[in-house]
């Protein structure tokens, strides 16, 4: 006999309480003083004994009734034989959740995982459905639920190590979805992983597998795991003797049992496949070290660099790739009133000449001489206090901005309300107004800066630049209030810097001069970085990263625009040719010509080569370095029970998995047999009998 | 009137002497005539001279007529000894309704003492448990001492009748009235053995058997352990099943006592502590008169 709720049997223990009270406590509870027991002692004991027996009979009735109630609540049933029970349990829905993050490349973890799952596939019942899901920080189902063991075996055999980091959330969510869609009552998840602690995030707690699901963890981690990893690389570029130099440094971390001994290894720097430097190092367990390389002169053009340490049990994190692109320059065209150079642009040009990352190529021209060809290859046009802007140049500039160019309009003494033709009005957020003269009150100041905008972002931190020292004696206002795109205001609320998006580009209007005529900003320390930020923002400049991380999606056109400087256009106006991307695994990916931006998911570790389709080897190409998420190199394991407890309901933990497997069937069996009903009826009958008898006995006693 | 003789009302009077006088004054409207013989002006009878008799009491006139020695006897108010035997064993400390048996016995003893004082008796008292606790020999001047002794009486030890009562019998040389106030928790034969000595020495013995109503009726309901106040022994008892047999045994005990004591001309009276004290006093007077008549 089995019980569906055996805990209720504990209620039978409560019977001990009345027994104890009846047999012991009742006589001991109160001691009644009496002068002499002389007469009581004379009464024969047997008569008392007989009375007690009669009492115990009633008591036994009550106890039996209570016992039957406890039994009824425990829901007893007769379990059928194991074989029939197994058939009654029904088929299972099994999800094999296999971790294929790159940490599974440690020794033979992935092959052990495959062997484990293949063994479990063989033990599946004929009607069981199973699916194989691989997960890292994202999950993928390899086959729909099937009972075909060959299909499952093939899916498992085809599992490859990914270059991604561990994350349990996506895999568990996918498993949950599969189980939710299943109509089978028995659900099981087999989670095969090295259970890295870093893969278990707080939000994974939100995943709850369906009630009754048995989650079986298969832990492949080992407490003795030792790993040496390259966790970060820093690259410093500078110029020496007119050549660009690179100073690289790498941070190496070693995770090992605390009682381990220091190990000696070496680290090497390779540029374009040639090993330039090798440095030895020694590292104790659970320590890190930064190893710096000597400066090396960079080759002309793009260069591929790699830093690697000696291979260990997890070779994936022993290498770090980067791409060194030649220094980039932003082309700036400064338009003034006439061909003659004035002091109006003196401070502006000096400020932009100093930049190196990026550098600025400054050209000057009279506005009246502006031709469409001048704007080709120009990133930013600065309209520096021009007295008039006729419709022709205004149209050119408007078109330039709409195609992604940047325009900085500087207002001053010369520019006035009547300076700009009708066609230029779309370049401004509002019609221009008069001049505000603050000379009487010793000049105004900038009181509001939008630190969220890229222009002022770098000044946000304390001691990162002080604009409050600059005095603005005169500036131009707008005729109507400007509410959008105001990046800076004076202390009287008049906008100082206004941004306006136009097409793919943007116009920035600075309402005072960039010399010392209307203000003294040009003499402030913040002037130079402000100018750099202003021009970079106008040009929508973004520095090309030396490397990317697996899992990122690369905007190929934008990337090419940055590194090839016009080879593929400006990154926004579409591409007239196909691109061929060669992945590190030599896999070819064709990105067809399109007006849409081509996005390339970076899934492999190494260098992606991007070149024009049909172009020969001499055609310019670009490389993208892709590295692994170095957090994954920390192999510290998590207690699988912790994960199991956080994603399954309490009653379906692994320990109770076997019980929960059969829970439905047991309930069904108990429901069919329904002995509790008879037990409860018996208890009521006994209680009624007891009541009747005790009433009779009390009446007789009276 | 009755209010003053209700034991529970009397229990509120802390002064034992006042209590006893209240009872006795209320009880006696006029002093009865003594049935005892003694020195007085009222001639009663002659009797033959016995060695030891005072020769001043010889009626010489009668000697002249009869040539025999006779002594004159006169009816006196009283001059007898009155000795109280007060049981102060532990069982006397029992009281189911606030008033213990010892309290009741003390009221009764004090009332009898005051009453006897008014009779001009010599008053003495013996308190005893398993042995004599205090002994005040009878004297006409001992009322206050007797009352103090009664007042001080407390229960400490279990009872034994034979040993202390034999000692009392030996100590009392002059015959008189002996009143035993006790709950008589012993076999009737043993009690009779113990009091026989007093009786055989010519004392008139009156036994007041003081019991609590609960001892007579056994009204308990709840089964519990009952503890013997005398021995401290506890005994599990289910009252419902024992009550009838208990009552029968108590009645049988009383019946045996009545019979065996009566056979030996010992007056026996059962008093429960709810019985008014004047009832006890009436009983005492009736006994005394009866004893006198049967003399």
Coordinates of C-alpha atoms in Angstrom, one line a residue, chain A residues 26-381:
Chain A
X26 CA -5.2 12.7 34.1
X27 CA -4.3 11.1 37.5
X28 CA -1.4 13.2 38.2
X29 CA -2.8 16.5 37.1
X30 CA -4.4 17.4 40.5
X31 CA -3.4 16.0 43.8
X32 CA -6.4 16.2 46.1
X33 CA -5.5 16.2 49.8
X34 CA -7.7 13.9 51.8
X35 CA -7.6 13.3 55.5
X36 CA -7.1 9.6 55.3
X37 CA -7.1 7.0 52.6
X38 CA -8.0 4.4 55.1
X39 CA -11.4 3.6 53.6
X40 CA -10.3 4.1 50.0
X41 CA -7.6 1.6 50.4
X42 CA -10.1 -1.0 51.6
X43 CA -12.0 -0.9 48.3
X44 CA -10.9 -3.8 46.2
X45 CA -8.6 -2.8 43.3
X46 CA -10.2 -5.1 40.8
X47 CA -13.4 -3.1 40.8
X48 CA -11.4 -0.1 39.7
X49 CA -9.6 -2.0 37.1
X50 CA -12.8 -3.3 35.6
X51 CA -14.1 0.3 35.4
X52 CA -11.0 1.4 33.6
X53 CA -11.3 -1.3 31.0
X54 CA -14.7 -0.1 30.1
X55 CA -13.4 3.4 29.8
X56 CA -10.5 2.3 27.6
X57 CA -12.9 0.6 25.2
X58 CA -14.5 3.9 24.5
X59 CA -11.1 5.5 24.3
X60 CA -10.0 2.9 21.8
X61 CA -13.0 3.7 19.7
X62 CA -12.0 7.4 19.6
X63 CA -8.4 6.6 18.8
X64 CA -9.4 4.3 16.0
X65 CA -11.7 6.9 14.6
X66 CA -8.9 9.5 14.6
X67 CA -6.5 6.9 13.1
X68 CA -8.9 6.3 10.2
X69 CA -9.2 10.1 9.7
X70 CA -5.4 10.4 9.5
X71 CA -5.3 7.5 7.1
X72 CA -8.0 9.0 4.9
X73 CA -6.1 12.3 4.6
X74 CA -3.0 10.4 3.7
X75 CA -4.9 9.1 0.6
X76 CA -3.9 5.5 0.6
X77 CA -3.9 3.4 -2.5
X78 CA -2.6 0.1 -3.8
X79 CA 0.2 0.6 -6.2
X80 CA 0.1 -1.5 -9.3
X81 CA 3.2 -3.4 -10.3
X82 CA 6.3 -1.6 -11.6
X83 CA 5.9 -2.5 -15.2
X84 CA 2.3 -1.6 -15.3
X85 CA 3.1 1.6 -13.4
X86 CA 5.8 2.5 -15.9
X87 CA 3.4 2.1 -18.7
X88 CA 0.9 4.1 -16.8
X89 CA 3.4 6.9 -16.4
X90 CA 3.3 7.6 -20.1
X91 CA 5.9 8.9 -22.5
X92 CA 8.3 11.6 -21.6
X93 CA 9.2 14.9 -23.2
X94 CA 12.9 15.2 -22.8
X95 CA 15.1 18.3 -23.6
X96 CA 18.8 17.7 -23.8
X97 CA 20.3 21.1 -23.0
X98 CA 24.0 21.0 -23.9
X99 CA 26.4 23.8 -23.1
X100 CA 28.7 24.5 -26.1
X101 CA 30.3 27.7 -24.9
X102 CA 34.0 27.9 -25.5
X103 CA 34.8 26.9 -21.9
X104 CA 33.5 23.5 -22.9
X105 CA 36.7 23.3 -24.9
X106 CA 38.6 22.8 -21.7
X107 CA 40.2 19.4 -22.0
X108 CA 37.5 17.0 -23.3
X109 CA 34.4 18.5 -21.7
X110 CA 32.5 18.7 -25.0
X111 CA 33.2 15.1 -26.0
X112 CA 32.2 14.0 -22.5
X113 CA 29.0 16.0 -22.8
X114 CA 28.2 14.3 -26.1
X115 CA 28.9 10.9 -24.7
X116 CA 26.7 11.5 -21.7
X117 CA 23.8 12.7 -23.9
X118 CA 24.2 9.9 -26.3
X119 CA 24.0 7.4 -23.5
X120 CA 20.8 9.0 -22.3
X121 CA 19.3 9.0 -25.8
X122 CA 19.8 5.2 -25.9
X123 CA 17.8 4.8 -22.7
X124 CA 14.8 6.7 -24.0
X125 CA 11.6 4.8 -24.3
X126 CA 10.0 4.1 -27.6
X127 CA 7.3 6.8 -27.2
X128 CA 9.5 9.4 -25.5
X129 CA 10.1 12.6 -27.5
X130 CA 13.4 14.3 -27.2
X131 CA 15.0 17.4 -28.6
X132 CA 18.6 18.6 -28.5
X133 CA 19.3 22.2 -27.6
X134 CA 22.7 23.8 -27.6
X135 CA 23.3 27.0 -25.7
X136 CA 25.9 29.5 -24.9
X137 CA 24.7 33.0 -24.3
X138 CA 22.1 32.2 -26.8
X139 CA 20.3 28.9 -27.5
X140 CA 19.5 26.9 -30.6
X141 CA 17.3 23.9 -31.1
X142 CA 19.0 21.3 -33.3
X143 CA 16.0 19.2 -34.0
X144 CA 12.3 19.3 -33.3
X145 CA 11.1 16.8 -30.6
X146 CA 11.4 13.3 -32.0
X147 CA 11.6 9.8 -30.8
X148 CA 14.1 8.8 -33.6
X149 CA 17.3 8.0 -31.7
X150 CA 19.4 8.2 -34.9
X151 CA 18.3 11.8 -35.6
X152 CA 19.0 12.7 -32.0
X153 CA 22.4 11.0 -32.2
X154 CA 23.3 12.9 -35.4
X155 CA 22.3 16.2 -33.8
X156 CA 24.5 15.5 -30.8
X157 CA 27.4 14.3 -33.0
X158 CA 27.3 17.5 -35.0
X159 CA 27.6 19.9 -32.0
X160 CA 30.6 22.2 -32.4
X161 CA 32.2 24.4 -29.8
X162 CA 31.0 27.9 -30.1
X163 CA 33.1 31.0 -29.4
X164 CA 30.5 32.4 -27.1
X165 CA 30.3 32.7 -23.4
X166 CA 28.0 30.7 -21.1
X167 CA 24.5 31.9 -20.2
X168 CA 21.9 29.6 -18.8
X169 CA 19.0 31.9 -19.3
X170 CA 18.4 31.5 -23.1
X171 CA 18.8 27.7 -23.0
X172 CA 16.4 27.3 -20.1
X173 CA 13.9 29.6 -21.8
X174 CA 14.0 27.6 -25.0
X175 CA 13.6 24.4 -23.0
X176 CA 10.6 25.9 -21.2
X177 CA 9.1 26.8 -24.5
X178 CA 9.5 23.3 -25.9
X179 CA 8.0 21.8 -22.7
X180 CA 5.2 24.3 -22.7
X181 CA 4.2 23.3 -26.2
X182 CA 4.4 19.6 -25.4
X183 CA 1.3 17.6 -24.7
X184 CA 3.1 14.9 -22.7
X185 CA 2.6 15.0 -19.0
X186 CA 6.1 13.9 -18.0
X187 CA 8.7 16.5 -18.7
X188 CA 12.4 16.3 -18.2
X189 CA 15.3 18.5 -18.9
X190 CA 18.9 17.2 -18.9
X191 CA 21.3 20.0 -18.5
X192 CA 24.9 19.2 -19.5
X193 CA 27.3 21.9 -18.7
X194 CA 30.4 22.9 -16.8
X195 CA 28.2 25.2 -14.7
X196 CA 30.3 28.3 -14.8
X197 CA 29.2 30.7 -12.1
X198 CA 29.5 33.6 -14.5
X199 CA 26.8 32.1 -16.7
X200 CA 24.2 32.2 -14.0
X201 CA 22.8 35.7 -13.9
X202 CA 20.1 37.0 -11.6
X203 CA 17.6 37.3 -14.4
X204 CA 17.9 33.6 -14.9
X205 CA 15.8 33.3 -11.7
X206 CA 12.9 34.5 -13.7
X207 CA 12.9 31.3 -15.8
X208 CA 10.6 28.8 -14.2
X209 CA 10.3 25.4 -15.9
X210 CA 6.7 24.0 -16.1
X211 CA 5.5 22.5 -12.8
X212 CA 6.4 18.8 -12.5
X213 CA 9.5 19.2 -14.7
X214 CA 12.4 17.1 -13.6
X215 CA 15.7 19.0 -14.1
X216 CA 18.7 16.7 -14.1
X217 CA 22.0 18.5 -14.1
X218 CA 25.1 16.7 -15.5
X219 CA 28.1 18.5 -14.1
X220 CA 31.3 18.4 -16.1
X221 CA 33.2 20.9 -14.1
X222 CA 36.2 20.0 -12.0
X223 CA 37.4 21.7 -8.9
X224 CA 41.0 21.3 -10.0
X225 CA 40.5 23.1 -13.3
X226 CA 43.4 25.4 -14.1
X227 CA 43.4 28.1 -16.8
X228 CA 45.7 30.8 -18.0
X229 CA 44.0 33.5 -20.0
X230 CA 44.6 36.7 -21.9
X231 CA 41.9 38.8 -20.4
X232 CA 42.6 42.2 -21.9
X233 CA 45.0 44.1 -24.3
X234 CA 45.7 47.8 -24.4
X235 CA 47.2 49.5 -27.5
X236 CA 48.9 52.9 -27.3
X237 CA 49.8 54.7 -30.5
X238 CA 52.1 57.6 -30.8
X239 CA 54.4 59.1 -33.4
X240 CA 58.1 59.1 -33.4
X241 CA 60.2 60.4 -36.2
X242 CA 57.2 60.8 -38.4
X243 CA 56.3 57.1 -38.0
X244 CA 53.5 55.8 -36.0
X245 CA 54.5 53.5 -33.2
X246 CA 52.5 51.0 -31.2
X247 CA 53.1 50.1 -27.6
X248 CA 51.0 47.0 -26.6
X249 CA 50.4 45.6 -23.2
X250 CA 48.4 42.5 -22.2
X251 CA 46.9 41.3 -19.0
X252 CA 47.3 37.7 -18.2
X253 CA 45.2 36.0 -15.5
X254 CA 45.7 32.5 -14.0
X255 CA 43.0 30.6 -12.2
X256 CA 44.2 27.6 -10.4
X257 CA 43.8 25.7 -7.1
X258 CA 45.2 27.9 -4.3
X259 CA 47.8 25.4 -3.3
X260 CA 49.3 25.2 -6.8
X261 CA 52.8 26.4 -7.6
X262 CA 53.7 29.3 -9.9
X263 CA 54.1 28.5 -13.6
X264 CA 56.4 29.9 -16.2
X265 CA 55.1 30.8 -19.6
X266 CA 55.8 33.2 -22.4
X267 CA 53.8 35.8 -24.3
X268 CA 54.4 37.0 -27.9
X269 CA 53.3 39.8 -30.1
X270 CA 52.7 39.2 -33.8
X271 CA 52.1 41.8 -36.4
X272 CA 50.9 40.5 -39.8
X273 CA 51.9 37.0 -38.9
X274 CA 55.4 37.8 -37.9
X275 CA 56.4 37.3 -34.3
X276 CA 58.1 40.5 -33.2
X277 CA 58.6 40.1 -29.5
X278 CA 58.4 37.3 -27.0
X279 CA 58.5 37.8 -23.3
X280 CA 58.6 35.2 -20.5
X281 CA 56.6 35.6 -17.3
X282 CA 55.8 33.7 -14.2
X283 CA 52.4 33.6 -12.5
X284 CA 51.2 32.3 -9.2
X285 CA 47.7 30.7 -8.9
X286 CA 44.8 33.2 -8.9
X287 CA 46.9 36.2 -9.8
X288 CA 47.1 38.5 -12.7
X289 CA 49.9 40.4 -14.4
X290 CA 50.2 43.0 -17.0
X291 CA 53.0 42.4 -19.5
X292 CA 54.2 45.3 -21.6
X293 CA 55.9 45.0 -25.0
X294 CA 58.5 47.4 -26.4
X295 CA 57.2 50.0 -28.9
X296 CA 57.1 48.8 -32.5
X297 CA 56.9 50.8 -35.6
X298 CA 53.6 50.3 -37.3
X299 CA 53.6 49.3 -41.0
X300 CA 51.9 51.4 -43.5
X301 CA 48.3 50.6 -44.0
X302 CA 46.2 48.2 -42.1
X303 CA 47.9 45.7 -39.9
X304 CA 46.7 42.5 -38.2
X305 CA 48.1 42.0 -34.7
X306 CA 47.9 39.0 -32.4
X307 CA 49.1 38.5 -28.8
X308 CA 49.3 35.0 -27.7
X309 CA 50.5 33.0 -24.7
X310 CA 51.5 29.3 -24.6
X311 CA 48.5 27.0 -25.0
X312 CA 47.0 25.3 -22.0
X313 CA 43.9 23.1 -21.5
X314 CA 41.7 25.9 -22.8
X315 CA 43.5 27.3 -25.8
X316 CA 40.7 29.6 -27.0
X317 CA 41.5 32.2 -24.4
X318 CA 45.2 32.2 -25.0
X319 CA 45.1 34.5 -28.0
X320 CA 44.0 38.0 -28.6
X321 CA 43.6 39.6 -32.0
X322 CA 43.5 43.3 -33.0
X323 CA 43.6 45.3 -36.2
X324 CA 45.6 48.5 -36.5
X325 CA 44.1 50.9 -39.0
X326 CA 46.1 53.9 -40.3
X327 CA 45.4 57.1 -38.5
X328 CA 42.2 58.7 -39.8
X329 CA 41.6 62.3 -40.7
X330 CA 38.4 64.4 -40.8
X331 CA 38.2 66.8 -43.8
X332 CA 37.0 70.2 -42.7
X333 CA 36.2 73.0 -45.1
X334 CA 36.1 76.5 -43.6
X335 CA 34.0 78.9 -45.7
X336 CA 34.5 82.6 -45.1
X337 CA 33.2 85.8 -46.7
X338 CA 36.1 86.3 -49.1
X339 CA 39.2 84.7 -50.2
X340 CA 41.3 86.8 -48.0
X341 CA 42.2 85.1 -44.7
X342 CA 41.0 87.0 -41.7
X343 CA 41.6 86.5 -38.0
X344 CA 38.1 85.2 -37.8
X345 CA 39.3 81.6 -38.2
X346 CA 42.6 81.9 -36.6
X347 CA 41.7 80.2 -33.3
X348 CA 39.5 77.7 -35.1
X349 CA 42.2 76.5 -37.4
X350 CA 44.9 76.4 -34.7
X351 CA 42.6 74.3 -32.6
X352 CA 41.9 71.8 -35.4
X353 CA 45.5 71.6 -36.4
X354 CA 46.5 70.0 -33.1
X355 CA 44.2 66.9 -33.4
X356 CA 45.7 63.5 -34.1
X357 CA 43.0 60.9 -33.3
X358 CA 41.4 61.9 -35.6
X359 CA 43.5 64.5 -37.3
X360 CA 41.8 67.3 -39.1
X361 CA 42.5 68.3 -42.6
X362 CA 41.5 71.9 -42.9
X363 CA 40.8 73.7 -46.1
X364 CA 39.6 77.3 -46.5
X365 CA 37.6 78.8 -49.3
X366 CA 35.5 81.8 -50.0
X367 CA 31.8 81.0 -49.9
X368 CA 31.3 82.6 -53.3
X369 CA 33.8 80.1 -54.8
X370 CA 32.1 77.0 -53.4
X371 CA 31.6 74.3 -56.0
X372 CA 30.0 70.9 -55.7
X373 CA 33.4 69.2 -56.1
X374 CA 34.6 71.0 -53.0
X375 CA 32.2 69.1 -50.9
X376 CA 33.2 65.7 -52.2
X377 CA 35.3 64.0 -49.5
X378 CA 34.6 66.7 -47.1
X379 CA 33.3 65.6 -43.7
X380 CA 32.4 69.0 -42.2
X381 CA 31.8 72.5 -43.6

